[in-house]
Coordinates of C-alpha atoms in Angstrom, one line a residue:
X1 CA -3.1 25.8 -9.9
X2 CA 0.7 24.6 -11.1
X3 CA 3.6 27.0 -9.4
X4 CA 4.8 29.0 -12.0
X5 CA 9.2 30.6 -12.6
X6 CA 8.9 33.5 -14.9
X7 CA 12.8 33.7 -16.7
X8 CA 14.3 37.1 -17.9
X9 CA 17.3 36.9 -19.9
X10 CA 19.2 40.3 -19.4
X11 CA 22.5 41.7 -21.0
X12 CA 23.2 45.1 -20.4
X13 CA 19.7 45.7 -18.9
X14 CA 20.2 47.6 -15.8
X15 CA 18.4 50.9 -17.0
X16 CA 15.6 48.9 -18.1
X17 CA 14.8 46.2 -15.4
X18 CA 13.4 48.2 -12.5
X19 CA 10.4 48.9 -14.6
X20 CA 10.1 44.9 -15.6
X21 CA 10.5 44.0 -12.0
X22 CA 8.4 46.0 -10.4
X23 CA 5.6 45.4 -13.2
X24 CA 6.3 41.3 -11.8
X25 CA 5.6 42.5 -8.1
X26 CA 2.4 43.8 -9.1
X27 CA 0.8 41.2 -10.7
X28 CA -2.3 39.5 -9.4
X29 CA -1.1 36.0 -9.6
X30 CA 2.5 36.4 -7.8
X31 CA 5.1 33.9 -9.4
X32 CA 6.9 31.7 -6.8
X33 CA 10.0 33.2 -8.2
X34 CA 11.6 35.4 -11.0
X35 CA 14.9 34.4 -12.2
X36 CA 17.0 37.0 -14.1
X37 CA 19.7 34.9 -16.0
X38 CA 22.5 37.7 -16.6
X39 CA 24.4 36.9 -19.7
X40 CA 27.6 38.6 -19.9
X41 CA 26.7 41.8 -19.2
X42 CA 29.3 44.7 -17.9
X43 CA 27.1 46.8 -16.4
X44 CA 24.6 46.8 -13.4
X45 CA 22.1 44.3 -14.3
X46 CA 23.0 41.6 -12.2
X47 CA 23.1 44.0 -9.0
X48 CA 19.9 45.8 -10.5
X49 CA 17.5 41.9 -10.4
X50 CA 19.1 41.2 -7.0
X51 CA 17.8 44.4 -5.6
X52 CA 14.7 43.8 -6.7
X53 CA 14.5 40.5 -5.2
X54 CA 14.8 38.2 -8.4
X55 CA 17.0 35.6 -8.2
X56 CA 20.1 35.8 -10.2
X57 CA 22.0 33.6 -12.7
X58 CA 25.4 33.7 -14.3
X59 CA 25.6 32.9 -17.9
X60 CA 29.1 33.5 -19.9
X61 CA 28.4 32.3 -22.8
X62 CA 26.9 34.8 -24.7
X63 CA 24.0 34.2 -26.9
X64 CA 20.0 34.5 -25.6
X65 CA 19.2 30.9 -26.4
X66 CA 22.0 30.1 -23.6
X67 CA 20.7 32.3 -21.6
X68 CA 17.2 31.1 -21.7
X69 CA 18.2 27.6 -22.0
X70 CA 20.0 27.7 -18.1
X71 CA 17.1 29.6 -17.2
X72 CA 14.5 27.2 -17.8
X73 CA 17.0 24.2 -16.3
X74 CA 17.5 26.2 -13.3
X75 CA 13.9 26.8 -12.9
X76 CA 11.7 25.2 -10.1
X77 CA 8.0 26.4 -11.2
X78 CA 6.1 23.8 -13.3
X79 CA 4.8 26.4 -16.0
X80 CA 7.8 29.2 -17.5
X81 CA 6.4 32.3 -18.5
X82 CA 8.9 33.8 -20.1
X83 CA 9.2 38.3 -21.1
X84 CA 12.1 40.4 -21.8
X85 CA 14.0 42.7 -19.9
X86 CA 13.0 45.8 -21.7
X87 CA 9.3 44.7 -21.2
X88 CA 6.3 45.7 -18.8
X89 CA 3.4 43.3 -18.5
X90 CA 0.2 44.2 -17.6
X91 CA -1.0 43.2 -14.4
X92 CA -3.2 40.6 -15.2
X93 CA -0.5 38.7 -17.6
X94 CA 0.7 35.9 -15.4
X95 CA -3.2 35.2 -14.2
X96 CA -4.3 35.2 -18.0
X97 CA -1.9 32.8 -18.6
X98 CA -2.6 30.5 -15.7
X99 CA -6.1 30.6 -16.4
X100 CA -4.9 29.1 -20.1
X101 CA -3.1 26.5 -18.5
X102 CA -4.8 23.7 -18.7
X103 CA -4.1 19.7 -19.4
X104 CA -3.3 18.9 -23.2
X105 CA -1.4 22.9 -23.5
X106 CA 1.5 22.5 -23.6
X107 CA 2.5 26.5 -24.6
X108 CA 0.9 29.3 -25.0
X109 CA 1.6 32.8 -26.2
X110 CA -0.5 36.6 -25.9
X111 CA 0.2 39.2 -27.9
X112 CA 2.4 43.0 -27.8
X113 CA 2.3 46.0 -28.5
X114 CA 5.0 49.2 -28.3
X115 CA 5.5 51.2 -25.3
X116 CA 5.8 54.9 -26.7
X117 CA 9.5 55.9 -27.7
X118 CA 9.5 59.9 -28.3
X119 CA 10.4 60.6 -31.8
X120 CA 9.6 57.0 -32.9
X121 CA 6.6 55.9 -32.0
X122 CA 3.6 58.0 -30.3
X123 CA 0.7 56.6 -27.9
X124 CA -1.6 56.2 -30.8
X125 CA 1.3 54.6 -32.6
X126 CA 2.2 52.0 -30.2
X127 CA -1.4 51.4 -29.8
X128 CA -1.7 50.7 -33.3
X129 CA 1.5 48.3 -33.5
X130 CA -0.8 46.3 -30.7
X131 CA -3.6 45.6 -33.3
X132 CA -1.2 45.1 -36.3
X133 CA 0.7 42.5 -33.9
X134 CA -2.8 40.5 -33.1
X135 CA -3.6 40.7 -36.9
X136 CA 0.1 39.1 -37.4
X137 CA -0.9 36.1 -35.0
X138 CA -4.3 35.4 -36.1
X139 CA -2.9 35.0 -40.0
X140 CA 0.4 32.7 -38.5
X141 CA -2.4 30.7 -36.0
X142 CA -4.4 30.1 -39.8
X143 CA -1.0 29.0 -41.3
X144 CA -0.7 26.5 -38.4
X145 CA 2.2 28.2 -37.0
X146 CA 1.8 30.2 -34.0
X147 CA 4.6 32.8 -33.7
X148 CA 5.2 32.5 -29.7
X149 CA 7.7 35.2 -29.3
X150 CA 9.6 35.1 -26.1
X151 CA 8.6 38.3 -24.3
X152 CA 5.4 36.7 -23.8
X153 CA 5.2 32.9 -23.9
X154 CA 4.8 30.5 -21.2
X155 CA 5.0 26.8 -21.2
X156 CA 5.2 23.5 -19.2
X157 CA 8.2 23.0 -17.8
X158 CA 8.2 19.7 -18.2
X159 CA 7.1 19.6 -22.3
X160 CA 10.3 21.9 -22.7
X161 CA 12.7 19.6 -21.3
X162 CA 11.4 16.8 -22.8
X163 CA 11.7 18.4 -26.5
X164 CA 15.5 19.6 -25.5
X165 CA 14.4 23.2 -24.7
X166 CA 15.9 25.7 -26.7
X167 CA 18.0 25.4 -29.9
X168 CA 21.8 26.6 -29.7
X169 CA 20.9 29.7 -32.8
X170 CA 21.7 33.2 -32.9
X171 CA 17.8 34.2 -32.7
X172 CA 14.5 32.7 -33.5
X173 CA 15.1 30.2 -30.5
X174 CA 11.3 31.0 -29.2
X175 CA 9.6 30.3 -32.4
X176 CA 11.1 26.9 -32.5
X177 CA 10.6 26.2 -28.8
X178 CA 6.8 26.9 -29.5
X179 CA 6.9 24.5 -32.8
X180 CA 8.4 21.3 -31.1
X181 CA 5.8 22.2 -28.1
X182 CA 2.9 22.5 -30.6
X183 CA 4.3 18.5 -31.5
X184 CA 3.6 17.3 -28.0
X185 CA 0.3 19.6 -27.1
X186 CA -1.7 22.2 -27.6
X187 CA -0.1 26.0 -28.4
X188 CA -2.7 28.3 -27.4
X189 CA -3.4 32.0 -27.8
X190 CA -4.0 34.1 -24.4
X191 CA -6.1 37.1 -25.5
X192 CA -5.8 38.6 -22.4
X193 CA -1.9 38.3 -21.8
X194 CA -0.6 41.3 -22.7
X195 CA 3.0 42.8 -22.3
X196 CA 4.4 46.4 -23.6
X197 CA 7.6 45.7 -25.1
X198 CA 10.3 48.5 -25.9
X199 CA 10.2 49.7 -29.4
X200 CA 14.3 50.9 -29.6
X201 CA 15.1 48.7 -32.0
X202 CA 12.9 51.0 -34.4
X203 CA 15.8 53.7 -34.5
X204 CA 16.8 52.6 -37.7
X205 CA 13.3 52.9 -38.9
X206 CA 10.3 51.0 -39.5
X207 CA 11.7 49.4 -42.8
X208 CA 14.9 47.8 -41.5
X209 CA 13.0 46.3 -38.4
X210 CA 10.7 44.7 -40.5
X211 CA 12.5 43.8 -42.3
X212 CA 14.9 41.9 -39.9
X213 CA 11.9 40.6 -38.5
X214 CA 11.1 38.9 -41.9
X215 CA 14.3 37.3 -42.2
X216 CA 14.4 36.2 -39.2
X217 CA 10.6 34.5 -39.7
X218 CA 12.4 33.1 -42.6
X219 CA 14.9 31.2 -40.6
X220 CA 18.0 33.8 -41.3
X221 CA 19.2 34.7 -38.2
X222 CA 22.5 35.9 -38.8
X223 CA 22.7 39.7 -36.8
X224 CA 19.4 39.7 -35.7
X225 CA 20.8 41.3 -32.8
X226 CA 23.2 43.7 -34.6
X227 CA 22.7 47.2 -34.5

């Protein structure tokens, strides 16, 4: 069974970490250590993962691919899972993924769904974005290019340094991790890795978030973040 670092990169998190952190404590495979790399931020979040117990990193330069980038060079675990601090995995996430971990994998991804945002999204609704997500993956697996978003992926730490790790752009710095891995190993799907991520991002409504999402699929980046 290899050791395993899960790495949260966290700007302005604070309000939103406890609920992450205390999802890691629970799970049923225990990672020897959670790293929180805190880029930037000007509130409480470093404070916040250090109360918890994670173990805390400073990055300045802002930008999430830095963040994750010092994260994963800083880690000691030999598989990364990686999540988002405005995420809650379920309790079996880092055993699903361990279980997937075998020789010749070099990544692997699971899929998401919404937590429930009052006025934006319901139960039933962030149920349903869970099955349109897994309907999303199984067409990108058939294209041959398996979308391993970062707020669930895991990988071998050693395949990610040896394709360079992350790529210094504004977003989409996941997807491209997961293609160079898918050049050195097998990318594989974990059914049963799933994490609730936060559906804020849907204030705007349904149509812009799409279709930033597209764009940024397309390789267009520029103020993914914005807004």
């Amino acid at each position: 069974m290899p050791t395993w670092s899960v790495i949260i990169p966290a700007r302005n998190e604070a309000e939103t970490l406890p609920a992450l952190l205390l999802a890691l404590k629970a799970q049923r495979l225990q990672p020897a250590e959670i790293i929180v790399v805190d880029n930037a931020s000007s509130d409480a979040t470093a404070q916040v993962a250090a109360g918890h117990g994670a173990r805390v990193l400073h990055c300045a330069r802002r930008g999430v691919a830095h963040a994750r980038q010092m994260g994963l060079e800083a880690a000691t675990g030999e598989w990364i899972a990686t999540t988002d601090a405005d995420s809650v995995p379920e309790s079996d996430w880092l055993w699903a993924l361990d279980q997937a971990a075998l020789p010749g994998v070099a990544g692997l991804y699971g899929p998401m769904q919404f937590l429930p945002l009052p006025g934006h999204v319901s139960p039933p609704a962030a149920r349903l974005s869970g099955l349109g997500y897994r309907a999303f993956l199984g067409v990108m697996a058939a294209l041959d290019r398996p979308n391993c978003g970062g707020a669930n992926m895991a990988f071998s730490r050693m395949a990610a340094l040896m394709v360079g790790g992350y790529e210094d752009v504004e977003a989409r710095e996941d997807i491209l991790l997961g293609a160079a891995l898918g050049r050195l190993g097998e990318v594989a799907y974990v059914q049963g890795a799933l994490v609730h991520t936060s559906a804020r991002r849907l204030g705007r409504g349904w149509g812009p978030f799409l279709g930033q999402h597209i764009r940024n699929l397309a390789g267009r980046t520029s103020g993914y973040f914005d807004g």
